[in-house]
Amino acid sequence: MAGKPGKLELRTRISHVGVDGREYRVIRPDRPAPRLVLHDGSFWYAGYADLDAFQQLTVLWALAAASPRSIVYVPMRQNPSPFQGRSFDLVLSYASLQLRPSRWKAIRSRLGSGAVHTARLSAPDRDEKPDYSRMLHREYRDVLNFDNASDTVFVTGGRESFHRAAVQLSALPHWTIGRSITDPHHLCVEITIGTWSWSLARTRHNTPGMLHFQYEPGSW
């Protein structure tokens, strides 16, 4: 997934799907990370990922930031998991696309094999310090919102909000350097709805307002 210095690459599949008179462009990884799961929890969605999965997630969130006219689909609900909870996929899209979660099941069923494409984009700077202060104001609109339907968590946002999440995800592999698999202190990335309201506030359809991705190395 790493390309040249400062660049990311990911082999993807692109599908064009027509539903209810609209065409949707859907991008998904050609080889989804096998050690990546997302479960429902009491207060947040609990994600678990190994190093390869975190690196793939970084590319996919960065791709979402760079793709205002595409849906980024992260299939994982079929992955074997030793963790408790109902399994979900993840879908990332710009709010301006106005993707209705109720349409997703029909879109997903028509994806087909898709066309193979290698996505190339700039790598997020893990040392970047995003300006979070604007997110405290009600008038700031480029924030993430969550919803759920059809065993899928939907995250909508814009360029800045998806980019901020990609920066967060990109930092975790660096934190793992020199750590033992048996280290009891877990590493995680918390991606929240990011509005002026409390980060654990629930959003549409009583959806938790946080994705908590925990680093889980090993051969689970």
Short mmCIF file of N, CA and C in Angstrom, two decimals, residues 37-41 45-46 77 81 83-89 148-153:
data_model
loop_
_atom_site.label_atom_id
_atom_site.label_comp_id
_atom_site.label_asym_id
_atom_site.label_seq_id
_atom_site.Cartn_x
_atom_site.Cartn_y
_atom_site.Cartn_z
N VAL A 37 -12.27 -5.86 11.58
CA VAL A 37 -13.68 -6.08 11.92
C VAL A 37 -14.22 -4.84 12.62
N LEU A 38 -15.54 -4.70 12.55
CA LEU A 38 -16.22 -3.60 13.21
C LEU A 38 -17.48 -4.16 13.84
N HIS A 39 -17.61 -4.02 15.17
CA HIS A 39 -18.75 -4.56 15.90
C HIS A 39 -19.51 -3.44 16.62
N ASP A 40 -20.78 -3.70 16.89
CA ASP A 40 -21.52 -2.74 17.70
C ASP A 40 -21.11 -2.90 19.16
N GLY A 41 -21.21 -1.81 19.89
CA GLY A 41 -20.86 -1.82 21.29
C GLY A 41 -21.85 -0.98 22.08
N TYR A 45 -18.84 2.04 18.18
CA TYR A 45 -18.52 0.90 17.33
C TYR A 45 -17.09 0.48 17.63
N ALA A 46 -16.89 -0.80 17.92
CA ALA A 46 -15.58 -1.32 18.30
C ALA A 46 -14.93 -1.99 17.10
N ARG A 77 -17.70 -7.27 7.16
CA ARG A 77 -18.62 -7.97 8.05
C ARG A 77 -18.52 -9.49 7.93
N SER A 81 -13.98 -13.37 13.20
CA SER A 81 -13.65 -12.49 14.32
C SER A 81 -13.77 -13.22 15.64
N PHE A 83 -14.00 -11.50 18.37
CA PHE A 83 -14.55 -10.49 19.25
C PHE A 83 -16.08 -10.53 19.25
N GLN A 84 -16.66 -10.00 20.30
CA GLN A 84 -18.10 -10.07 20.50
C GLN A 84 -18.81 -8.93 19.78
N GLY A 85 -20.03 -9.21 19.32
CA GLY A 85 -20.86 -8.16 18.75
C GLY A 85 -21.25 -8.44 17.31
N ARG A 86 -22.28 -7.75 16.89
CA ARG A 86 -22.75 -7.85 15.51
C ARG A 86 -21.76 -7.17 14.58
N SER A 87 -21.46 -7.79 13.44
CA SER A 87 -20.44 -7.28 12.51
C SER A 87 -21.04 -6.32 11.49
N PHE A 88 -20.27 -5.30 11.13
CA PHE A 88 -20.69 -4.29 10.18
C PHE A 88 -19.64 -4.07 9.10
N ASP A 89 -20.10 -3.64 7.93
CA ASP A 89 -19.24 -3.04 6.92
C ASP A 89 -19.17 -1.54 7.20
N ASN A 148 -26.68 4.01 10.21
CA ASN A 148 -26.51 2.58 10.01
C ASN A 148 -27.75 1.99 9.37
N ALA A 149 -27.52 0.99 8.52
CA ALA A 149 -28.57 0.23 7.86
C ALA A 149 -27.91 -0.93 7.13
N SER A 150 -28.64 -2.01 6.94
CA SER A 150 -28.16 -3.16 6.15
C SER A 150 -26.78 -3.65 6.58
N ASP A 151 -26.59 -3.78 7.89
CA ASP A 151 -25.31 -4.28 8.45
C ASP A 151 -24.14 -3.42 8.01
N THR A 152 -24.36 -2.13 7.92
CA THR A 152 -23.33 -1.20 7.44
C THR A 152 -23.37 0.08 8.26
N VAL A 153 -22.20 0.58 8.62
CA VAL A 153 -22.08 1.89 9.24
C VAL A 153 -21.75 2.89 8.14
#
